[in-house]
CSV table of C-alpha atoms in Angstrom, one decimal:
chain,number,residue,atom,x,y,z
O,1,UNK,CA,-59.8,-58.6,-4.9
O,2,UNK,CA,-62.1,-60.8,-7.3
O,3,UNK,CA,-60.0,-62.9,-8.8
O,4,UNK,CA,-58.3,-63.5,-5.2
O,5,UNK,CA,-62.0,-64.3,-4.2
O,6,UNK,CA,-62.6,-66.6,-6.7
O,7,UNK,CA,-59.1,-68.4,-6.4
O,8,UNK,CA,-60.2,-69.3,-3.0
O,9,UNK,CA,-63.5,-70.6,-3.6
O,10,UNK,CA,-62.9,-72.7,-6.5
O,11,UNK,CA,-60.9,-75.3,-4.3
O,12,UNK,CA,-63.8,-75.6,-1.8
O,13,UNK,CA,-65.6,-76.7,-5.1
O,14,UNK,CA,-63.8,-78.5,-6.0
O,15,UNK,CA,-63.8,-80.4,-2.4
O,16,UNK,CA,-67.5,-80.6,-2.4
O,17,UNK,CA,-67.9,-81.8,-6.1
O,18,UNK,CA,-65.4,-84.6,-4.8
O,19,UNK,CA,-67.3,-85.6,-1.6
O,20,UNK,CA,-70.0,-86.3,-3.6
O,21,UNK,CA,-68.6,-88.6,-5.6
O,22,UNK,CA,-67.4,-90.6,-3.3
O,23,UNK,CA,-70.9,-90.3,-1.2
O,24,UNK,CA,-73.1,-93.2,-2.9
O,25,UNK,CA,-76.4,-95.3,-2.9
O,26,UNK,CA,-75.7,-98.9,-3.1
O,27,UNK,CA,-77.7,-102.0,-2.6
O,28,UNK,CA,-81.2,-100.4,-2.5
O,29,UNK,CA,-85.0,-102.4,-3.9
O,30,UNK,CA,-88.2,-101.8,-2.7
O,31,UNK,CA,-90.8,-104.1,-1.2
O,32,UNK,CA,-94.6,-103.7,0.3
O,33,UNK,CA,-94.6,-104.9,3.7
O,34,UNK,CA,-97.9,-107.0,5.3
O,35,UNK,CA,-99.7,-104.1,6.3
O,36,UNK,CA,-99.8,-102.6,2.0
O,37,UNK,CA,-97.2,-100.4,2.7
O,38,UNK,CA,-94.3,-99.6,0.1
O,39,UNK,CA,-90.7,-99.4,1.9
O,40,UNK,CA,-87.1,-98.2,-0.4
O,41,UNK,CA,-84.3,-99.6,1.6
O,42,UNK,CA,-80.8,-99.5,0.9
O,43,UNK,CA,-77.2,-97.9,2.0
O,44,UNK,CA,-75.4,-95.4,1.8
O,45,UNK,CA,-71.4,-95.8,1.3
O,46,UNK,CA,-68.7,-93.0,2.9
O,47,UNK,CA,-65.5,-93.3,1.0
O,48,UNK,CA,-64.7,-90.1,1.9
O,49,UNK,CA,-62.4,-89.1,5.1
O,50,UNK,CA,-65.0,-87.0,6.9
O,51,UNK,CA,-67.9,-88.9,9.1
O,52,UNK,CA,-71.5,-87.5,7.1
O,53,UNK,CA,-75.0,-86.5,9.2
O,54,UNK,CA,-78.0,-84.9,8.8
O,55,UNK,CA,-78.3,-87.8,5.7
O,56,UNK,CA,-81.4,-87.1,3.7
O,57,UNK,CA,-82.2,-89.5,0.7
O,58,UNK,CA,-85.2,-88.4,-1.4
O,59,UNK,CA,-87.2,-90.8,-3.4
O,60,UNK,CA,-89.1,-90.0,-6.5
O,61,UNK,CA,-91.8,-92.3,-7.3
O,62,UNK,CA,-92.6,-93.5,-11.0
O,63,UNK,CA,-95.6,-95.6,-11.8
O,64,UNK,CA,-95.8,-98.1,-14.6
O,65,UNK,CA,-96.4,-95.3,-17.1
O,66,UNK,CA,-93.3,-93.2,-16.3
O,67,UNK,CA,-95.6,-90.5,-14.4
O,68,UNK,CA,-93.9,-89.3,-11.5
O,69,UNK,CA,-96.1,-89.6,-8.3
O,70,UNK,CA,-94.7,-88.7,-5.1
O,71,UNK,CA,-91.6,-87.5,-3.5
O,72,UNK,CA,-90.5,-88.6,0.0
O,73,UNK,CA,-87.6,-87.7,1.9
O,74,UNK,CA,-85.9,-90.0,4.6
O,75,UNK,CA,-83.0,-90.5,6.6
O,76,UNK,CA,-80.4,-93.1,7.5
O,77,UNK,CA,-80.9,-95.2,10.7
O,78,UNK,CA,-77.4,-94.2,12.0
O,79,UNK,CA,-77.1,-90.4,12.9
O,80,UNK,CA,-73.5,-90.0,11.4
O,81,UNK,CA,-72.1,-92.8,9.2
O,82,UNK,CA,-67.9,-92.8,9.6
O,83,UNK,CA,-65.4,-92.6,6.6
O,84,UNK,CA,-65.6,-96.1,4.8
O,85,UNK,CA,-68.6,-97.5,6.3
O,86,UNK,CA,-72.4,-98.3,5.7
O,87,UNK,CA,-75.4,-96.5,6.9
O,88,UNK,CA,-78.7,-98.5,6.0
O,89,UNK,CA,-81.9,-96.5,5.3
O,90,UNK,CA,-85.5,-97.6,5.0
O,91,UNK,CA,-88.0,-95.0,3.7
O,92,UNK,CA,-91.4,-96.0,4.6
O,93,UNK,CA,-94.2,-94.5,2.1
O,94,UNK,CA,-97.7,-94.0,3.0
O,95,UNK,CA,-100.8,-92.7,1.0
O,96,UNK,CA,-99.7,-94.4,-2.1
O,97,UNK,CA,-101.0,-97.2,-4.1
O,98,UNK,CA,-97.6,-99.5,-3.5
O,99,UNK,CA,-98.8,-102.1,-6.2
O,100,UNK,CA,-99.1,-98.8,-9.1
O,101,UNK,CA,-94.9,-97.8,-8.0
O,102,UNK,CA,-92.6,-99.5,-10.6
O,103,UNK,CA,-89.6,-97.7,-10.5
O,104,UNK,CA,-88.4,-94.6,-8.4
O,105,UNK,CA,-85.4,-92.2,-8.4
O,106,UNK,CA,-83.4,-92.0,-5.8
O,107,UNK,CA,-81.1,-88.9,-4.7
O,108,UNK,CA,-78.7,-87.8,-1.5
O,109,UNK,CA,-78.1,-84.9,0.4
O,110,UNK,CA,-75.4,-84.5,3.5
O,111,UNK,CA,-73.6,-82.6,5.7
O,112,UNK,CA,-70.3,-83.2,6.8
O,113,UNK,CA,-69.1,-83.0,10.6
O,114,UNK,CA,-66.9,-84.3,13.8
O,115,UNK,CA,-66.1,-87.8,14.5
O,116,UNK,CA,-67.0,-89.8,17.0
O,117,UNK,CA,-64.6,-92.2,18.8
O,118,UNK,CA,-65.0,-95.8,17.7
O,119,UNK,CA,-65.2,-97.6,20.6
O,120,UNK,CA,-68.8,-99.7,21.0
O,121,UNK,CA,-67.6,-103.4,20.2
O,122,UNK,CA,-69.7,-105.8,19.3
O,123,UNK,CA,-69.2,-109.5,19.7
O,124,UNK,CA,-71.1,-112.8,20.2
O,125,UNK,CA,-73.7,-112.1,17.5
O,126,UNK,CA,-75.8,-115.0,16.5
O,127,UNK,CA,-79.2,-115.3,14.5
O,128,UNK,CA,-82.0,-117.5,15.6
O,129,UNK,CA,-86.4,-117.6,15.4
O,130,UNK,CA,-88.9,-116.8,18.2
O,131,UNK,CA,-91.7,-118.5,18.6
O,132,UNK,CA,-93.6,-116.7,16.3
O,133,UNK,CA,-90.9,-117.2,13.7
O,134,UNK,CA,-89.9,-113.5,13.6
O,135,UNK,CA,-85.9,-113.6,13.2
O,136,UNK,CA,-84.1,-112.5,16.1
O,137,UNK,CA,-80.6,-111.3,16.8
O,138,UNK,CA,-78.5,-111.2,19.9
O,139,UNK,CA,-75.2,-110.2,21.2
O,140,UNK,CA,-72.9,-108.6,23.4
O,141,UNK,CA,-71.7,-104.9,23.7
O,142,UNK,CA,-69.0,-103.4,25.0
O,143,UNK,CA,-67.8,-99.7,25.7
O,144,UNK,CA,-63.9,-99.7,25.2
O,145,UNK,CA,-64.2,-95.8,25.6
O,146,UNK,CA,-63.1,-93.5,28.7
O,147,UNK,CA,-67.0,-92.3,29.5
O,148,UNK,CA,-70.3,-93.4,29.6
O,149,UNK,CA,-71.8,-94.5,26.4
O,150,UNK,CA,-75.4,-92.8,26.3
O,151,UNK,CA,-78.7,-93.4,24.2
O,152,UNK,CA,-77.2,-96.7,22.8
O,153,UNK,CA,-79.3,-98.0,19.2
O,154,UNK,CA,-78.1,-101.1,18.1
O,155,UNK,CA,-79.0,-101.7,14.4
O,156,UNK,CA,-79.1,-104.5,11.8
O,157,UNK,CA,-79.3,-105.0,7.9
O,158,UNK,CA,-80.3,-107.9,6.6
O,159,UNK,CA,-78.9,-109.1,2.8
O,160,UNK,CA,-80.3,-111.2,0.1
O,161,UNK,CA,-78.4,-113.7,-2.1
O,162,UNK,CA,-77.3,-110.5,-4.4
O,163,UNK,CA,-76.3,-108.6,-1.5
O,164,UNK,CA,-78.9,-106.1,-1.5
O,165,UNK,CA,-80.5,-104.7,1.5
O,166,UNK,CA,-84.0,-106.8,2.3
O,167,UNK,CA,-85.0,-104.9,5.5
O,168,UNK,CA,-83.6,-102.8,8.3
O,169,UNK,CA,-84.1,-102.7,12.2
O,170,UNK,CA,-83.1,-100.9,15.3
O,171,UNK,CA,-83.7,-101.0,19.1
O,172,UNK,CA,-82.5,-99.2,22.0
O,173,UNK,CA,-80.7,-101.2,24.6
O,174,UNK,CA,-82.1,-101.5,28.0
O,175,UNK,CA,-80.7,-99.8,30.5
O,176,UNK,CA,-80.0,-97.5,27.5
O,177,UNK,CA,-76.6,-96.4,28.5
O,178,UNK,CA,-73.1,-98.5,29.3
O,179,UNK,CA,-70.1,-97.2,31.9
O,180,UNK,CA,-66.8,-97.2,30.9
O,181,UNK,CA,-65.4,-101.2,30.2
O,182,UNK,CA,-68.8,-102.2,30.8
O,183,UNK,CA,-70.8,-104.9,28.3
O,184,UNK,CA,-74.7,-105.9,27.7
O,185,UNK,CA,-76.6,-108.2,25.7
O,186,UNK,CA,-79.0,-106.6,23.1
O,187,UNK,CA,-81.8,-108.6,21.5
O,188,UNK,CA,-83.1,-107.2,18.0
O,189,UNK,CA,-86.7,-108.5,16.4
O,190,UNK,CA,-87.2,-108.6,13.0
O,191,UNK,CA,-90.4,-108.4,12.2
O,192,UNK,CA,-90.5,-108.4,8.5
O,193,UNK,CA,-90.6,-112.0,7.9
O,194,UNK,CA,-91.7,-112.3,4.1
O,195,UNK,CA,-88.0,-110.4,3.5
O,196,UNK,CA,-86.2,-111.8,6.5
O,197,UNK,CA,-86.6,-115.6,5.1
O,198,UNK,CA,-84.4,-114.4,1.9
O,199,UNK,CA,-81.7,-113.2,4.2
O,200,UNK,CA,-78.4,-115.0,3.7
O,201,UNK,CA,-76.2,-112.4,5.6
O,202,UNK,CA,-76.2,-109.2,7.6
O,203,UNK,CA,-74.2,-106.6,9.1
O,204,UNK,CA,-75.0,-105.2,12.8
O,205,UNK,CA,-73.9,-101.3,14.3
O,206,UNK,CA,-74.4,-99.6,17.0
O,207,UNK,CA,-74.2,-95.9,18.3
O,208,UNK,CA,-74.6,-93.8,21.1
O,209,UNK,CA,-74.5,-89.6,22.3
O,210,UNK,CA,-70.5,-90.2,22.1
O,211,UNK,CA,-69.7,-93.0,20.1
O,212,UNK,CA,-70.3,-95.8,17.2
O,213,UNK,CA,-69.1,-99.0,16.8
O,214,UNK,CA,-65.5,-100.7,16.2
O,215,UNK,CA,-65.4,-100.8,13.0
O,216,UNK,CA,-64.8,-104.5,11.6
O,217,UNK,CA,-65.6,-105.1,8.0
O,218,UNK,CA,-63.8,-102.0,6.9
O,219,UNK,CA,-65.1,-102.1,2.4
């Protein structure tokens, strides 16, 4: 009976040890924003064949003398990032002296869990200024599923030159839900404009109670 036990637990292991691997942080930096506060943003990359949620990435803080300072734990703006896809985080650190944080560690935890249809298409996307030069993006949605689409957050990441993440933000669209072959215009703000001016590219998702978005930039 043991060595049955143990024949059938090494392969789920060996699954897990696996997932991992192919579970990883990419493109992350750090910046202070105009209120003194320290952000880590960045993405995490699914090459595995499961969708992932409850995403937690912790962050160990290092000052310029190797001390460790702080820990924080965040999440991904996404609730479930599908196989072969992004899903951008930006940890937001208070109660810390941003200028004294010169390095930090970064690590990931997961779970795995259903997918959801892909079925939210986004089109018409196109990047402009207000009048208060804040960078603003706008499109068009679309549900191409058999329901309702409910609790719809539309999301964006903005890239630098190296094609690391410079900032991250979301809104909900308004009416916050989409019928069946449906479409709506969303308008995202960006209000980080000291990273927003070094953005040279960016990537926009969306999600909803049932679904997430076509996907089309597979990696």
């Amino acid at each position: 009976m043991i060595m049955k036990k143990l024949l059938c637990l090494l392969p789920l292991l060996l699954i897990s040890q696996a997932a991992y691997a192919e579970v990883i942080i990419q493109n992350d930096q750090k910046y202070i924003d105009k209120d003194g506060l320290l952000h880590i943003v960045g993405e995490i990359e699914n090459n595995t064949s499961a969708p992932l949620n409850q995403i937690k990435i912790s962050a160990l803080l290092i000052d310029g003398n190797g001390n460790e300072i702080k820990k924080i734990v965040g999440e991904t703006v996404s609730n479930v990032v599908m196989p072969e896809t992004k899903g951008a985080f930006d940890i937001l650190i208070k109660n810390v002296a941003a200028e004294s944080i010169t390095d930090y560690e970064l690590n990931l935890d997961y779970s795995l869990t259903e997918p959801k249809n892909q079925v939210i298409d986004i089109s018409s996307t196109h990047i402009s200024k207000d009048i208060h030069n804040n960078t603003v993006i706008t499109g068009v949605l679309e549900n191409k599923g058999d329901i309702t689409a409910n609790m719809i957050r539309v999301m964006v990441t903005l890239y630098d030159r190296d094609g690391n993440v410079l900032t991250v933000s979301e809104t909900y669209t308004k009416p916050d839900f989409l019928r069946a072959g449906d479409n709506a215009t969303f308008i995202i703000p960006v209000h980080e404009k000291h990273q927003s001016i070094h953005a040279v590219d960016y990537s926009i998702t969306a999600e909803s109670d049932e679904y997430v978005t076509v996907p089309e930039f597979p990696l």
